[in-house]
Short mmCIF file of C-alpha atoms in Angstrom, two decimals:
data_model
loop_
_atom_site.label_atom_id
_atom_site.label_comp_id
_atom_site.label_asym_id
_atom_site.label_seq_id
_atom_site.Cartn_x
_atom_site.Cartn_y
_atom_site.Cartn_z
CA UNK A 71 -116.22 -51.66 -95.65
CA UNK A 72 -113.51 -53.50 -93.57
CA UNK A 73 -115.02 -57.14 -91.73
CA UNK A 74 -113.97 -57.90 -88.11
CA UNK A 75 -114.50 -60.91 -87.46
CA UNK A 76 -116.05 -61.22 -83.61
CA UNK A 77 -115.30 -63.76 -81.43
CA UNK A 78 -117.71 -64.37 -79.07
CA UNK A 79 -117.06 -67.12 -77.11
CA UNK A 80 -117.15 -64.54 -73.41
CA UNK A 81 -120.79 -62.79 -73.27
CA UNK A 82 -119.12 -60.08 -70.87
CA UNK A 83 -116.76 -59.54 -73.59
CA UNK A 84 -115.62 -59.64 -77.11
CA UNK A 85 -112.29 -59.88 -79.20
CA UNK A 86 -112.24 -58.78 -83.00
CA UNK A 87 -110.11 -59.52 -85.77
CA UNK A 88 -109.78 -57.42 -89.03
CA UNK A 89 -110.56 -60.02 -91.87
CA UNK A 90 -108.21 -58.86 -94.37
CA UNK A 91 -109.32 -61.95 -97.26
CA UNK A 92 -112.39 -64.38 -96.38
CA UNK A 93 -110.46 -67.61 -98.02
CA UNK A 94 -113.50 -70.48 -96.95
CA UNK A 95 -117.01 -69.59 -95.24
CA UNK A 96 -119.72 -72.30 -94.92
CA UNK A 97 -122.32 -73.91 -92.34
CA UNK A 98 -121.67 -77.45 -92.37
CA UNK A 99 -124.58 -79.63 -90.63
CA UNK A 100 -122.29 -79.14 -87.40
CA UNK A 101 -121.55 -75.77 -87.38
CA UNK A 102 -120.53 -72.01 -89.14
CA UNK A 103 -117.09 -72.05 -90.28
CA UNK A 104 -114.71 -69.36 -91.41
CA UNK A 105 -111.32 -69.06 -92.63
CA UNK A 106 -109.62 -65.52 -93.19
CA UNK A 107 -106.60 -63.74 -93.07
CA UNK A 108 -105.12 -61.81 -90.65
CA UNK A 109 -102.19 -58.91 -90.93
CA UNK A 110 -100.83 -60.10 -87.72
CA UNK A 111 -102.01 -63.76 -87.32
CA UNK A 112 -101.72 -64.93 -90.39
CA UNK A 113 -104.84 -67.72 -91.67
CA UNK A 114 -107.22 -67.47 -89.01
CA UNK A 115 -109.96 -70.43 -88.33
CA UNK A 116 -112.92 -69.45 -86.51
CA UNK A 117 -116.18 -72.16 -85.86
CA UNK A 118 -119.42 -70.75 -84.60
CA UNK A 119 -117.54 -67.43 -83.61
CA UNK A 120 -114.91 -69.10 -81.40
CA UNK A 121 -111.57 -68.50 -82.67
CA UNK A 122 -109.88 -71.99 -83.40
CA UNK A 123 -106.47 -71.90 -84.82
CA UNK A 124 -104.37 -69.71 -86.31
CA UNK A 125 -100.89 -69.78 -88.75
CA UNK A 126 -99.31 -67.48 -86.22
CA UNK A 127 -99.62 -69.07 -82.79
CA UNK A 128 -100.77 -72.92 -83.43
CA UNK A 129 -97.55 -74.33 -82.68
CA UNK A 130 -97.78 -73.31 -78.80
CA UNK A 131 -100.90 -75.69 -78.33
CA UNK A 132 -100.06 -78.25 -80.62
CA UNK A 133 -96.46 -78.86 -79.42
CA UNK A 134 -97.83 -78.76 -75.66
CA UNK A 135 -100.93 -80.76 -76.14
CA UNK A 136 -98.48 -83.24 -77.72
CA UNK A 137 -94.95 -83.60 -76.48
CA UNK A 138 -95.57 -83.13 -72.39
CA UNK A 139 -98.03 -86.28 -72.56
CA UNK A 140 -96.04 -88.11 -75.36
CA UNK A 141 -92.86 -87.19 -73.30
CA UNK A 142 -93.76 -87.60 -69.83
CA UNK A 143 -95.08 -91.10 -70.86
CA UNK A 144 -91.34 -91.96 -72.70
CA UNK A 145 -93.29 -95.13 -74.71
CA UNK A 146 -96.15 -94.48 -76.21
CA UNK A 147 -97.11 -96.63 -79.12
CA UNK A 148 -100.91 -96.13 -79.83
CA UNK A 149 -102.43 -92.40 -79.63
CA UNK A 150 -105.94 -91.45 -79.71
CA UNK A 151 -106.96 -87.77 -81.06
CA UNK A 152 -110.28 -86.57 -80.31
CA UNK A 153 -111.12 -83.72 -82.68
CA UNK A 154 -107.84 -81.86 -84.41
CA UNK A 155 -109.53 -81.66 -87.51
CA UNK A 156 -106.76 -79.36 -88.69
CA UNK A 157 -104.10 -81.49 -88.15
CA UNK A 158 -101.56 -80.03 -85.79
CA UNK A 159 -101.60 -82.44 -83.13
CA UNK A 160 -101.58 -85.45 -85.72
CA UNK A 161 -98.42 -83.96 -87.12
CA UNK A 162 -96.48 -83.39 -83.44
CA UNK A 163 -97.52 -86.68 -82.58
CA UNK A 164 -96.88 -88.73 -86.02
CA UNK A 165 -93.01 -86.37 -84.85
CA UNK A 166 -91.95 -89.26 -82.85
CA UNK A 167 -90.89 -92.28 -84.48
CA UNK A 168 -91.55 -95.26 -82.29
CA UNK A 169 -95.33 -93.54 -82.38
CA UNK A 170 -96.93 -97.06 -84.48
CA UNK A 171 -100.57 -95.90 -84.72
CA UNK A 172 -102.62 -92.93 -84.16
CA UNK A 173 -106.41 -92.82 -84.58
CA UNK A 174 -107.98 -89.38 -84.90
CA UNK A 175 -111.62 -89.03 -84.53
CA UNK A 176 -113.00 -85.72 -85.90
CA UNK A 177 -117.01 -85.39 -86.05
CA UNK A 178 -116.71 -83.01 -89.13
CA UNK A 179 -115.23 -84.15 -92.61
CA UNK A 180 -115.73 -81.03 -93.90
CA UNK A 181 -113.26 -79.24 -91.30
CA UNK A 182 -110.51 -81.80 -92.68
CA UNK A 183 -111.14 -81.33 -96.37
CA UNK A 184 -110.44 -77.42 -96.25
CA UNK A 185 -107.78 -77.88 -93.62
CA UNK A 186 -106.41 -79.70 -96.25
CA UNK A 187 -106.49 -77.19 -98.77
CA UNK A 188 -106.40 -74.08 -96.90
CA UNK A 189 -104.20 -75.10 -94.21
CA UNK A 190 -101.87 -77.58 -95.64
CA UNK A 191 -98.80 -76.48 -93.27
CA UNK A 192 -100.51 -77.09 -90.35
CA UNK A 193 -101.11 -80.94 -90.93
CA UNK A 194 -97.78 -80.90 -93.06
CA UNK A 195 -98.52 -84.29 -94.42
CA UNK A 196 -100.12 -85.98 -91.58
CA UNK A 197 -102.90 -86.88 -93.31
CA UNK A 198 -101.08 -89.07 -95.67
CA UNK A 199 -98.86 -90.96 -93.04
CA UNK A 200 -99.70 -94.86 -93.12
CA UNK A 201 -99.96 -94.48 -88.97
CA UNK A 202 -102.90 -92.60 -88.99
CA UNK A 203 -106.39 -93.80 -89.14
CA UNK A 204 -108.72 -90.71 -90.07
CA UNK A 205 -112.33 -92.05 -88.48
CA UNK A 206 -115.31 -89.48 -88.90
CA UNK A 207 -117.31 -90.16 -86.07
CA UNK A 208 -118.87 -88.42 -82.73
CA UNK A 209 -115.59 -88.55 -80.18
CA UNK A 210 -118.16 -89.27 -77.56
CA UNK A 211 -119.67 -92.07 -79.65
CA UNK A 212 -116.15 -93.42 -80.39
CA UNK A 213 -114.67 -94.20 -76.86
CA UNK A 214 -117.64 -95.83 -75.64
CA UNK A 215 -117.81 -98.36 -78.62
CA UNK A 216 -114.72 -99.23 -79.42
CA UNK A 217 -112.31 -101.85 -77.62
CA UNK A 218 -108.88 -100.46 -78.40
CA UNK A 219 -106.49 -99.19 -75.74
CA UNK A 220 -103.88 -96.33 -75.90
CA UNK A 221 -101.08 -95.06 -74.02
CA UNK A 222 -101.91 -91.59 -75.38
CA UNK A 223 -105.24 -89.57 -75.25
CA UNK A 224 -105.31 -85.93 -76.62
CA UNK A 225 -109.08 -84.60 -76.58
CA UNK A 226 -108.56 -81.33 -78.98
CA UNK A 227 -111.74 -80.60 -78.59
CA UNK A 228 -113.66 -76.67 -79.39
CA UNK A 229 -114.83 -75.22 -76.03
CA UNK A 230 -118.55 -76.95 -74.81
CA UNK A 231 -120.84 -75.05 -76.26
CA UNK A 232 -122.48 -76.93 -79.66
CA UNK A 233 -121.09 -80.34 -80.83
CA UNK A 234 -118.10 -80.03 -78.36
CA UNK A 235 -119.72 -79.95 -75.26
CA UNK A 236 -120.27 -83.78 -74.76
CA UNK A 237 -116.53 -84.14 -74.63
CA UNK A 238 -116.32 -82.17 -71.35
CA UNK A 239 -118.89 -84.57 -69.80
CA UNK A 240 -118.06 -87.17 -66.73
CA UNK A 241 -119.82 -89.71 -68.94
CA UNK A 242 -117.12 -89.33 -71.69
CA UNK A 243 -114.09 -89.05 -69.79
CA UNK A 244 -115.93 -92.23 -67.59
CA UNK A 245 -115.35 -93.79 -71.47
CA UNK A 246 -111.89 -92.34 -72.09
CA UNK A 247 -110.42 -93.76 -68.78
CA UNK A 248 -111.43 -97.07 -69.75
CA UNK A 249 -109.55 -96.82 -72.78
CA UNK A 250 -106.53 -96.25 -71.48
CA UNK A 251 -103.36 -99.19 -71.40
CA UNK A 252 -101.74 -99.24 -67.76
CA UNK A 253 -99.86 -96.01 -67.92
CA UNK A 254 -101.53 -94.31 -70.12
CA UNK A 255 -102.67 -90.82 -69.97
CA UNK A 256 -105.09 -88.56 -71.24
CA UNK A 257 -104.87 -84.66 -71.86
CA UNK A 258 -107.45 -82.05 -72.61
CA UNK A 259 -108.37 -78.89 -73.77
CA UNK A 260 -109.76 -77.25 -70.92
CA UNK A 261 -109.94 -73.11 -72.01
CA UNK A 262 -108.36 -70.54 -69.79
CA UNK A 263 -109.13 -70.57 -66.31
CA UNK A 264 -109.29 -67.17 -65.58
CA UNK A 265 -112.54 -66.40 -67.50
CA UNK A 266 -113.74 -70.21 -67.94
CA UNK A 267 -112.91 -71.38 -64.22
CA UNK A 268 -116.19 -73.91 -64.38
CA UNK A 269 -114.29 -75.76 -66.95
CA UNK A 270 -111.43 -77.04 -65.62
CA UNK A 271 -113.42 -77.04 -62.48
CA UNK A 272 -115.36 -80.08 -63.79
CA UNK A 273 -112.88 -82.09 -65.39
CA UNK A 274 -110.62 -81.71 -62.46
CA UNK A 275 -113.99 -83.48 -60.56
CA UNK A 276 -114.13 -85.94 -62.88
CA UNK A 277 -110.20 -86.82 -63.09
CA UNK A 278 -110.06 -87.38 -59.44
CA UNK A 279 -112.63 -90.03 -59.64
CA UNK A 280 -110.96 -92.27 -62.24
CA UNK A 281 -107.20 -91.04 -61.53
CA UNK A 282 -104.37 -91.23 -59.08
CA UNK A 283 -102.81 -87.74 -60.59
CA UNK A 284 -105.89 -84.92 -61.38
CA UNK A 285 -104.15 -81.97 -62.66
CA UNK A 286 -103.48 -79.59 -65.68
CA UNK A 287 -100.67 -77.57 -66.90
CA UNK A 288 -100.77 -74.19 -68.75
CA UNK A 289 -99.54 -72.28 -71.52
CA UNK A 290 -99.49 -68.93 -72.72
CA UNK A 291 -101.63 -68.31 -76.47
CA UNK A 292 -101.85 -65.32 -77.69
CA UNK A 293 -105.36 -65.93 -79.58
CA UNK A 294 -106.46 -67.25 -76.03
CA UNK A 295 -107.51 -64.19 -74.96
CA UNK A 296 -107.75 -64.14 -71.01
CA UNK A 297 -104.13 -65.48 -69.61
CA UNK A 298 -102.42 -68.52 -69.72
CA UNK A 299 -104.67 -71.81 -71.22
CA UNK A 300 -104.84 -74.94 -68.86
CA UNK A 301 -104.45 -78.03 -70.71
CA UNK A 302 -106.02 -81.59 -68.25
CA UNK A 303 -103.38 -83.78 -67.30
CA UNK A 304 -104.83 -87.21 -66.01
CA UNK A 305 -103.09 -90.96 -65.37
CA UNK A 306 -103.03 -93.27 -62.86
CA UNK A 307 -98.75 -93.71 -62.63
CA UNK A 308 -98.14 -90.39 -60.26
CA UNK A 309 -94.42 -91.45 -61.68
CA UNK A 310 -95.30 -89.54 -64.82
CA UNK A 311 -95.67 -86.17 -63.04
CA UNK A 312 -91.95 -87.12 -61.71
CA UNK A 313 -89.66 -87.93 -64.80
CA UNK A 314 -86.85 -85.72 -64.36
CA UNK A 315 -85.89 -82.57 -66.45
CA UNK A 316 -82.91 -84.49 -67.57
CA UNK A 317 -84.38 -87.71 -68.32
CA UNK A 318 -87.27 -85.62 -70.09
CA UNK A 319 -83.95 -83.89 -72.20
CA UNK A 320 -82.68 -87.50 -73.09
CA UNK A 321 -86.21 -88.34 -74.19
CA UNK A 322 -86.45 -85.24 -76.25
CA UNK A 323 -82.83 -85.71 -78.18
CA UNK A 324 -83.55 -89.48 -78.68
CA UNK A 325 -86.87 -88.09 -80.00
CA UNK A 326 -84.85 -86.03 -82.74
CA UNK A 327 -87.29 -83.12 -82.30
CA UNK A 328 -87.14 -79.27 -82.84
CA UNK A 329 -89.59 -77.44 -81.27
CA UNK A 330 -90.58 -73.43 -81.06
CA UNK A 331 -92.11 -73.57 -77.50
CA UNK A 332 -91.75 -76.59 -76.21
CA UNK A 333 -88.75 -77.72 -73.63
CA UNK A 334 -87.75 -80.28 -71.61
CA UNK A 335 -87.77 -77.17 -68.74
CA UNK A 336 -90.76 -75.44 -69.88
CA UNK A 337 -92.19 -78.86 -69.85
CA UNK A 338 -91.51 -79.52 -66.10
CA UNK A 339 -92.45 -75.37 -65.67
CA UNK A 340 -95.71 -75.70 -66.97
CA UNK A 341 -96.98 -77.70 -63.67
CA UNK A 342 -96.02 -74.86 -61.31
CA UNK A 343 -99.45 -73.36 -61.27
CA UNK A 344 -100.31 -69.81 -59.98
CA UNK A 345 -102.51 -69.77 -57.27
CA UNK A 346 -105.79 -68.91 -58.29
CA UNK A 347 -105.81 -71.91 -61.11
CA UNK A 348 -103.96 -74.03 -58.29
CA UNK A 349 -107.38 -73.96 -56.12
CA UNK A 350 -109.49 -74.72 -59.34
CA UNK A 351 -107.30 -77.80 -59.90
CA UNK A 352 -107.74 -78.93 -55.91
CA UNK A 353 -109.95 -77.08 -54.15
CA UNK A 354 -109.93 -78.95 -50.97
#
């Protein structure tokens, strides 16, 4: 009989996906994990019934998650990644050359090791660049211990249910502010606001208290069921919300990058909020 895998992550409803070929399936001490493949998406990664990643579609998150903080900041040198066990936001960020070090913390090995092997292009050699420092350790756990600042923080966390809740808490991002240089600024995964409201709700709450700019921006994933995904966007230099398309084009050409999603204008586009995530983002 044909599998569909179920994604469940919405009690009021579900989204299934014909598993042509299970390629990995295991519970790890953190969670279920299953890798399959998809007619239409391609190699499909799903923890704990939540749809993570797939061949199809990943570049839209990773190249926004990346290049609009990298970008907007112009000269970042040290980048944190929280989770990104599968490598796609190491490899957009390890893109830019003047990048010196990036330290990705990942709470479960085992989600590198078959990323690895089963999804080799999506790291595409990230993993074996001499400016990244693979730590397996709680994210959480991470930022409150360690003494290192960054210009960059990308928190590519799951949604919060299970191990990736605590990095949706005020006491984390209370830890993750204080790791930032002057400038710096952190971005992160905050789900789609029209089913998941709550969520960028709270970080927004959180942002405000720590930041002089509190907002998100948004882009379309197909595997994101629900309309367009909001992505946290916090610093304390408002002058980052204010570079320029042109200046952001320089930045991207002196970058040397090629992209499939992300622009310079879809960069300074992705701000302009619709109304109804506009309120979630400032309410008052």
């Amino acid at each position: 009989m044909t599998r569909w895998v179920t994604e469940t992550l919405h009690p009021e409803m579900h989204t299934a996906y014909r598993c042509d070929r299970v390629l990995y399936e295991t519970r790890t001490e953190q969670q279920h994990l299953v890798l399959f493949e998809n007619a239409l998406f391609g190699r499909m990664l799903a923890l704990d019934g939540i749809i993570q990643v797939t061949g199809r579609d990943e570049f839209i998150y990773h190249e926004m998650m990346t290049h609009v903080p990298l970008l907007a900041h112009g000269r970042a040198r040290r980048v944190l990644v929280i989770g990104g066990g599968d490598g796609g936001v190491a490899r957009e960020v390890l893109r830019h050359r003047t990048v010196e070090r990036v330290v990705m913390v990942e709470i479960d090995e085992s989600v590198v090791t078959f990323s690895r092997q089963y999804l080799p292009e999506i790291s595409a050699g990230a993993f074996d660049d001499p400016r990244l420092d693979l730590v397996i350790d709680d994210g959480a756990d991470f930022v409150a211990r360690t003494t290192e600042r960054f210009d960059v923080i990308i928190v590519d966390s799951t949604d919060p249910v299970g191990p990736g809740a605590v990095l949706f808490s005020d006491d984390f991002y209370g830890h993750a502010a204080s790791r930032l240089a002057d400038g710096g600024v952190i971005v992160t995964q905050n789900g789609v606001p029209f089913l998941q409201g709550d969520e960028l709700v709270s970080t927004m709450t959180s942002f405000r208290a720590r930041f002089r700019v509190a907002t998100c921006f948004i882009a379309t994933i197909p595997t994101y069921v629900g309309g367009p995904m909001a992505m946290g966007f916090g610093t304390t230099d408002p002058g980052l919300l204010e570079v320029g398309e042109a200046e952001l084009r320089a930045r991207f050409a002196a970058a040397g990058l090629r992209t499939r999603y992300y622009s310079p204008a879809v960069h300074k586009g992705a701000f302009a909020l619709p109304g109804y995530i506009e309120r979630l983002v400032r309410p008052d």
